[in-house]
Amino acid sequence: MRINAVNAEPLACDVDALDELSDIHPRSSSPFVPDYRVGGASDYDLSLIVPCYNVEDYIDECLTSIFGQETHYSMEVIAVDDGSTDSTADKLNQWKQRHDNLVVYRQKNAGLAAARNTGLDHARGSNIMFLDSDDMLAPNAVELLMDTLTSSSADYVSGSYVRVNESGKPISKPYQIGSCGMPWGRVYRASVWDSLRFLEGYWFEDTLQAYCIVPFHRETRQPLAQTRYRIRGNSISHDSARRNKSADAYWVVEATLEQCRMLGLPIGQTLYEQTIGQFGALGASRIDGWSEANRRIFFLACSNLITTTTEFTGLTTKRALVWRDMELALRTRNYRLWKLACYFAYIGR
């Protein structure tokens, strides 16, 4: 059922107004250099990359789950200490003394994307896996994921996850990891990352998965391979909707589309549909704690990108019902319709 038409408001569309909010990542004229390669020869079957920042309370559980894997595959573990100020570095040193296949890199604090990129730059495995340093793997996760990938023609395999509380107790049923979203809980062939890196300095850097990986690489699934995803009260996802930095929900899409252009990836129907989704209910949820005035600024920036992106000219969504209302709102700068459409899209998930 479609939402009844809501009259459009005469709103000026000034994208630069986003820059007037504090803590906003500025637009980058050159966000990406497409000449990367995953680091040296393939000395291992798998490189497991663990970005670490102030996780002294969790890193032992994380590494215990990694080095307790029941697998015949050779594996290097790359821990990237992203400028921790607690005892994380000391704990990593202790683990390194016990495990020759643990490599530790330290860098000034630059964020999750930069830490993952450092891991990719040094990886020596023929396959790549990511695990956040406050999460854990089920004992057979690596074996199941690697078996599934190596016996298929897919480019990456996605597992499942279960939410756990801060003490590590499960608080949800298992969920299949969707094609889009986070990079953890998957194993990728290293070649997927030869020309890709995460955009540094942005929140929601895993937007790369939806724009640069899903449309152009083949996925298979292994629902029995489980990541234990810890819910923490001080995580970015927990409080981002109240912070101005969540405007990166816009900036990261703009920059990721530029990545696609620089890589020569086609920006067509698939990425158009993804952008409607990013700027619809998902984007609205990421700024839910903002003032009405700032939410309107965000909406207008999103509307401007949709209507001025040359590759989107002439495209219309092929999805039904409320998705079309989100598209109409963005294309006509109709803020009231956008709010309603995002609300119904969110509750209908």
Short mmCIF file of C-alpha atoms in Angstrom, two decimals:
data_model
loop_
_atom_site.label_atom_id
_atom_site.label_comp_id
_atom_site.label_asym_id
_atom_site.label_seq_id
_atom_site.Cartn_x
_atom_site.Cartn_y
_atom_site.Cartn_z
CA MET A 1 0.00 0.00 0.00
CA ARG A 2 1.39 3.37 -1.05
CA ILE A 3 1.56 6.37 1.27
CA ASN A 4 -0.83 9.09 0.15
CA ALA A 5 0.92 11.95 -1.63
CA VAL A 6 2.34 14.59 0.67
CA ASN A 7 2.83 18.04 -0.79
CA ALA A 8 6.44 18.90 -1.47
CA GLU A 9 8.01 21.71 0.48
CA PRO A 10 10.02 24.47 -1.31
CA LEU A 11 13.37 23.54 0.26
CA ALA A 12 16.68 24.93 -0.91
CA CYS A 13 19.24 22.21 -1.52
CA ASP A 14 22.59 23.25 -0.04
CA VAL A 15 24.90 20.26 0.40
CA ASP A 16 27.64 22.42 1.89
CA ALA A 17 25.41 23.06 4.91
CA LEU A 18 26.62 19.67 6.18
CA ASP A 19 30.08 21.20 6.62
CA GLU A 20 28.66 23.63 9.17
CA LEU A 21 27.94 20.79 11.59
CA SER A 22 30.78 19.85 13.91
CA ASP A 23 32.84 16.67 13.48
CA ILE A 24 31.81 16.18 9.88
CA HIS A 25 34.26 14.51 7.55
CA PRO A 26 34.84 16.92 4.61
CA ARG A 27 34.36 15.83 1.06
CA SER A 28 37.53 14.33 -0.36
CA SER A 29 38.57 15.08 -3.91
CA SER A 30 40.67 11.91 -4.03
CA PRO A 31 39.43 9.35 -1.50
CA PHE A 32 40.99 6.30 -3.05
CA VAL A 33 44.09 5.14 -4.91
CA PRO A 34 43.16 2.00 -6.89
CA ASP A 35 46.60 0.36 -7.16
CA TYR A 36 46.66 -1.72 -3.98
CA ARG A 37 47.56 -5.34 -3.66
CA VAL A 38 47.19 -7.60 -0.66
CA GLY A 39 50.68 -7.92 0.85
CA GLY A 40 53.37 -10.48 -0.21
CA ALA A 41 53.34 -14.10 -1.27
CA SER A 42 50.63 -16.50 -0.16
CA ASP A 43 52.44 -18.13 2.76
CA TYR A 44 49.22 -19.07 4.59
CA ASP A 45 45.79 -20.34 3.67
CA LEU A 46 44.19 -17.51 5.67
CA SER A 47 45.10 -14.09 7.03
CA LEU A 48 42.81 -13.17 9.92
CA ILE A 49 42.90 -9.40 10.57
CA VAL A 50 41.99 -8.08 14.03
CA PRO A 51 41.86 -4.27 14.49
CA CYS A 52 42.36 -3.37 18.15
CA TYR A 53 41.64 -0.20 20.08
CA ASN A 54 41.35 -0.08 23.89
CA VAL A 55 40.00 -3.60 24.23
CA GLU A 56 41.91 -4.76 27.29
CA ASP A 57 38.70 -6.31 28.68
CA TYR A 58 37.97 -8.35 25.55
CA ILE A 59 41.12 -9.10 23.58
CA ASP A 60 41.99 -12.25 25.56
CA GLU A 61 38.61 -13.82 24.78
CA CYS A 62 38.92 -12.81 21.14
CA LEU A 63 42.39 -14.32 20.66
CA THR A 64 41.48 -17.42 22.69
CA SER A 65 38.67 -18.07 20.22
CA ILE A 66 41.06 -17.60 17.28
CA PHE A 67 43.92 -19.77 18.48
CA GLY A 68 41.42 -22.39 19.67
CA GLN A 69 40.11 -22.94 16.13
CA GLU A 70 39.67 -26.57 15.15
CA THR A 71 41.11 -26.31 11.65
CA HIS A 72 43.72 -27.90 9.41
CA TYR A 73 44.21 -24.67 7.44
CA SER A 74 47.36 -22.62 8.01
CA MET A 75 46.58 -19.21 9.41
CA GLU A 76 48.36 -15.99 10.31
CA VAL A 77 46.72 -13.59 12.74
CA ILE A 78 47.39 -9.90 12.13
CA ALA A 79 46.55 -7.73 15.13
CA VAL A 80 46.66 -3.99 14.42
CA ASP A 81 46.87 -1.87 17.58
CA ASP A 82 45.32 1.42 16.52
CA GLY A 83 46.87 3.65 19.18
CA SER A 84 45.41 1.99 22.26
CA THR A 85 45.94 3.85 25.54
CA ASP A 86 45.06 0.98 27.88
CA SER A 87 46.83 -2.36 28.36
CA THR A 88 45.84 -3.75 24.95
CA ALA A 89 49.42 -3.48 23.61
CA ASP A 90 50.84 -5.36 26.62
CA LYS A 91 48.33 -8.16 26.18
CA LEU A 92 49.11 -8.44 22.48
CA ASN A 93 52.81 -8.75 23.34
CA GLN A 94 52.04 -11.59 25.75
CA TRP A 95 50.07 -13.45 23.09
CA LYS A 96 52.80 -12.86 20.51
CA GLN A 97 55.35 -14.57 22.73
CA ARG A 98 53.21 -17.71 22.70
CA HIS A 99 52.17 -17.79 19.04
CA ASP A 100 54.63 -17.45 16.16
CA ASN A 101 51.82 -16.89 13.67
CA LEU A 102 50.60 -13.75 15.46
CA VAL A 103 51.92 -10.55 13.92
CA VAL A 104 51.33 -7.25 15.74
CA TYR A 105 51.44 -3.84 14.08
CA ARG A 106 51.11 -0.58 15.99
CA GLN A 107 50.06 2.77 14.57
CA LYS A 108 48.78 6.13 15.71
CA ASN A 109 45.04 6.13 16.23
CA ALA A 110 43.43 6.44 12.80
CA GLY A 111 40.20 4.49 13.13
CA LEU A 112 38.79 1.08 12.30
CA ALA A 113 39.10 1.44 8.52
CA ALA A 114 42.78 2.41 8.72
CA ALA A 115 43.52 -0.53 11.02
CA ARG A 116 41.87 -2.97 8.64
CA ASN A 117 43.78 -1.43 5.75
CA THR A 118 47.07 -1.91 7.57
CA GLY A 119 46.19 -5.56 7.99
CA LEU A 120 45.40 -5.90 4.29
CA ASP A 121 48.68 -4.23 3.35
CA HIS A 122 50.64 -6.87 5.24
CA ALA A 123 48.48 -9.97 4.71
CA ARG A 124 50.27 -13.04 3.34
CA GLY A 125 47.31 -15.38 3.10
CA SER A 126 45.51 -16.56 -0.01
CA ASN A 127 42.25 -15.73 1.80
CA ILE A 128 41.25 -12.86 4.08
CA MET A 129 39.05 -12.75 7.17
CA PHE A 130 38.22 -9.91 9.59
CA LEU A 131 37.25 -10.18 13.25
CA ASP A 132 36.59 -7.25 15.58
CA SER A 133 38.66 -7.45 18.74
CA ASP A 134 35.69 -7.58 21.11
CA ASP A 135 34.04 -10.45 19.22
CA MET A 136 34.74 -14.19 19.15
CA LEU A 137 34.57 -17.14 16.77
CA ALA A 138 32.88 -20.46 17.37
CA PRO A 139 35.53 -23.23 17.48
CA ASN A 140 34.77 -24.56 13.98
CA ALA A 141 34.08 -21.23 12.22
CA VAL A 142 37.32 -21.02 10.23
CA GLU A 143 37.16 -24.66 9.10
CA LEU A 144 33.55 -24.37 7.94
CA LEU A 145 34.07 -21.09 6.10
CA MET A 146 37.28 -22.20 4.43
CA ASP A 147 35.85 -25.58 3.41
CA THR A 148 32.82 -23.89 1.89
CA LEU A 149 34.83 -21.30 -0.02
CA THR A 150 37.57 -23.58 -1.33
CA SER A 151 35.03 -26.12 -2.60
CA SER A 152 33.08 -23.45 -4.49
CA SER A 153 33.65 -21.02 -7.33
CA ALA A 154 32.53 -18.11 -5.14
CA ASP A 155 34.70 -15.11 -4.29
CA TYR A 156 33.67 -14.99 -0.65
CA VAL A 157 31.62 -16.89 1.90
CA SER A 158 29.39 -15.41 4.61
CA GLY A 159 28.66 -17.11 7.91
CA SER A 160 26.22 -16.39 10.72
CA TYR A 161 26.36 -14.53 14.02
CA VAL A 162 24.75 -14.52 17.44
CA ARG A 163 24.60 -11.47 19.67
CA VAL A 164 26.26 -11.76 23.08
CA ASN A 165 26.25 -9.32 25.98
CA GLU A 166 29.35 -7.69 27.45
CA SER A 167 30.09 -10.79 29.52
CA GLY A 168 29.88 -13.00 26.42
CA LYS A 169 26.49 -14.62 27.14
CA PRO A 170 24.29 -15.20 24.04
CA ILE A 171 21.26 -12.90 23.95
CA SER A 172 19.82 -13.75 20.53
CA LYS A 173 19.21 -16.59 18.14
CA PRO A 174 21.72 -17.07 15.29
CA TYR A 175 21.27 -14.85 12.23
CA GLN A 176 22.64 -15.35 8.73
CA ILE A 177 24.98 -12.48 7.85
CA GLY A 178 23.42 -10.56 4.99
CA SER A 179 25.20 -9.94 1.71
CA CYS A 180 25.65 -6.25 2.59
CA GLY A 181 26.94 -4.84 5.83
CA MET A 182 29.91 -5.71 7.97
CA PRO A 183 33.02 -7.44 6.58
CA TRP A 184 33.50 -9.70 9.61
CA GLY A 185 32.03 -13.19 9.66
CA ARG A 186 33.16 -13.79 6.07
CA VAL A 187 36.17 -15.23 4.29
CA TYR A 188 37.22 -13.54 1.04
CA ARG A 189 39.64 -14.69 -1.59
CA ALA A 190 42.57 -12.28 -1.30
CA SER A 191 42.08 -11.17 -4.89
CA VAL A 192 38.82 -9.43 -3.89
CA TRP A 193 40.94 -6.87 -2.01
CA ASP A 194 43.62 -6.32 -4.63
CA SER A 195 42.15 -2.95 -5.64
CA LEU A 196 40.01 -2.21 -2.59
CA ARG A 197 40.62 -0.51 0.73
CA PHE A 198 38.24 0.86 3.34
CA LEU A 199 37.67 4.62 3.26
CA GLU A 200 39.58 6.05 6.20
CA GLY A 201 38.19 8.70 8.52
CA TYR A 202 34.54 7.82 7.94
CA TRP A 203 32.01 5.99 10.03
CA PHE A 204 30.02 3.30 8.20
CA GLU A 205 33.14 2.37 6.23
CA ASP A 206 31.61 -1.05 5.58
CA THR A 207 29.42 0.65 2.94
CA LEU A 208 32.19 -0.61 0.66
CA GLN A 209 30.74 -4.13 0.97
CA ALA A 210 27.43 -3.07 -0.59
CA TYR A 211 28.87 -0.93 -3.39
CA CYS A 212 32.17 -2.49 -4.40
CA ILE A 213 31.91 -6.16 -3.43
CA VAL A 214 28.34 -7.46 -3.52
CA PRO A 215 27.50 -6.31 -7.09
CA PHE A 216 30.74 -7.55 -8.62
CA HIS A 217 31.73 -10.71 -6.71
CA ARG A 218 30.05 -14.05 -6.13
CA GLU A 219 28.92 -15.00 -2.64
CA THR A 220 28.17 -18.35 -1.02
CA ARG A 221 26.94 -18.98 2.51
CA GLN A 222 27.75 -21.20 5.46
CA PRO A 223 25.13 -20.63 8.20
CA LEU A 224 26.83 -22.97 10.68
CA ALA A 225 29.98 -20.83 10.87
CA GLN A 226 29.23 -18.50 13.74
CA THR A 227 30.70 -15.22 14.97
CA ARG A 228 29.80 -14.12 18.49
CA TYR A 229 29.05 -10.42 18.14
CA ARG A 230 29.39 -8.52 21.40
CA ILE A 231 26.92 -5.74 22.19
CA ARG A 232 28.69 -2.94 24.06
CA GLY A 233 27.12 0.18 25.51
CA ASN A 234 29.97 2.43 24.34
CA SER A 235 30.17 1.20 20.75
CA ILE A 236 29.78 3.46 17.72
CA SER A 237 26.60 1.69 16.67
CA HIS A 238 25.11 2.21 20.12
CA ASP A 239 25.22 6.02 20.22
CA SER A 240 25.95 7.15 16.66
CA ALA A 241 22.41 8.40 16.00
CA ARG A 242 22.95 11.18 18.53
CA ARG A 243 26.27 12.45 17.16
CA ASN A 244 26.99 14.79 14.28
CA LYS A 245 29.65 12.40 12.99
CA SER A 246 26.78 10.18 11.83
CA ALA A 247 26.47 12.55 8.85
CA ASP A 248 29.10 10.21 7.42
CA ALA A 249 26.05 8.19 6.37
CA TYR A 250 25.95 10.73 3.53
CA TRP A 251 29.66 11.42 3.03
CA VAL A 252 30.65 7.77 2.80
CA VAL A 253 28.15 7.12 0.01
CA GLU A 254 29.45 10.09 -1.96
CA ALA A 255 33.03 8.90 -1.54
CA THR A 256 32.22 5.25 -2.27
CA LEU A 257 30.53 6.17 -5.54
CA GLU A 258 33.75 7.98 -6.43
CA GLN A 259 35.66 4.79 -5.61
CA CYS A 260 33.48 2.93 -8.09
CA ARG A 261 34.24 5.50 -10.81
CA MET A 262 37.97 5.33 -10.19
CA LEU A 263 37.85 1.53 -10.32
CA GLY A 264 35.79 1.54 -13.50
CA LEU A 265 32.90 -0.26 -11.77
CA PRO A 266 29.54 0.41 -13.44
CA ILE A 267 27.17 2.66 -11.50
CA GLY A 268 23.82 1.38 -12.67
CA GLN A 269 20.55 -0.01 -11.37
CA THR A 270 22.06 -2.05 -8.53
CA LEU A 271 23.96 0.86 -7.02
CA TYR A 272 21.01 3.19 -7.60
CA GLU A 273 18.75 0.88 -5.57
CA GLN A 274 21.43 0.63 -2.89
CA THR A 275 21.67 4.42 -2.67
CA ILE A 276 17.90 4.80 -2.27
CA GLY A 277 18.19 2.37 0.62
CA GLN A 278 21.21 4.12 2.14
CA PHE A 279 19.42 7.47 2.03
CA GLY A 280 16.06 6.06 3.08
CA ALA A 281 15.24 4.23 6.28
CA LEU A 282 18.88 3.30 6.98
CA GLY A 283 20.12 6.87 6.70
CA ALA A 284 17.20 8.21 8.74
CA SER A 285 17.91 5.72 11.53
CA ARG A 286 21.55 6.79 11.67
CA ILE A 287 20.61 10.43 12.43
CA ASP A 288 17.57 9.66 14.56
CA GLY A 289 18.89 11.67 17.50
CA TRP A 290 19.49 14.86 15.52
CA SER A 291 17.47 18.04 15.69
CA GLU A 292 14.77 18.50 13.07
CA ALA A 293 16.77 21.26 11.39
CA ASN A 294 19.87 19.10 11.01
CA ARG A 295 17.85 16.10 9.82
CA ARG A 296 16.48 18.32 7.09
CA ILE A 297 20.01 19.34 6.06
CA PHE A 298 20.98 15.68 5.83
CA PHE A 299 17.91 14.86 3.74
CA LEU A 300 18.58 17.69 1.30
CA ALA A 301 22.16 16.57 0.79
CA CYS A 302 20.92 13.06 0.01
CA SER A 303 18.28 14.42 -2.35
CA ASN A 304 20.91 16.47 -4.16
CA LEU A 305 23.17 13.47 -4.72
CA ILE A 306 20.32 11.35 -6.09
CA THR A 307 19.20 14.05 -8.53
CA THR A 308 22.64 15.21 -9.70
CA THR A 309 24.47 11.88 -10.11
CA THR A 310 24.76 11.53 -13.87
CA GLU A 311 24.73 7.74 -13.79
CA PHE A 312 21.35 7.78 -12.00
CA THR A 313 19.66 9.80 -14.74
CA GLY A 314 16.59 7.97 -16.05
CA LEU A 315 16.73 5.20 -13.43
CA THR A 316 13.74 4.33 -11.26
CA THR A 317 13.46 1.82 -8.47
CA LYS A 318 12.13 -1.60 -9.35
CA ARG A 319 11.13 -2.26 -5.77
CA ALA A 320 7.53 -1.79 -4.74
CA LEU A 321 5.44 0.09 -2.21
CA VAL A 322 7.23 2.26 0.36
CA TRP A 323 10.56 2.03 -1.53
CA ARG A 324 8.99 4.05 -4.32
CA ASP A 325 7.84 6.65 -1.82
CA MET A 326 11.40 7.05 -0.52
CA GLU A 327 12.59 7.49 -4.09
CA LEU A 328 9.86 10.04 -4.86
CA ALA A 329 10.67 12.00 -1.71
CA LEU A 330 14.37 12.15 -2.56
CA ARG A 331 13.78 13.13 -6.17
CA THR A 332 11.28 15.88 -5.31
CA ARG A 333 12.95 17.16 -2.10
CA ASN A 334 9.80 16.27 -0.17
CA TYR A 335 10.97 16.08 3.42
CA ARG A 336 7.60 15.24 4.94
CA LEU A 337 7.09 12.30 2.58
CA TRP A 338 10.64 11.10 3.29
CA LYS A 339 9.99 11.01 7.02
CA LEU A 340 6.80 9.02 6.57
CA ALA A 341 8.26 6.63 4.03
CA CYS A 342 11.34 5.96 6.17
CA TYR A 343 9.16 5.30 9.19
CA PHE A 344 7.02 2.73 7.39
CA ALA A 345 10.06 1.16 5.73
CA TYR A 346 11.76 0.80 9.11
CA ILE A 347 8.82 -0.79 10.94
CA GLY A 348 8.18 -3.07 7.97
CA ARG A 349 11.64 -4.63 7.98
#
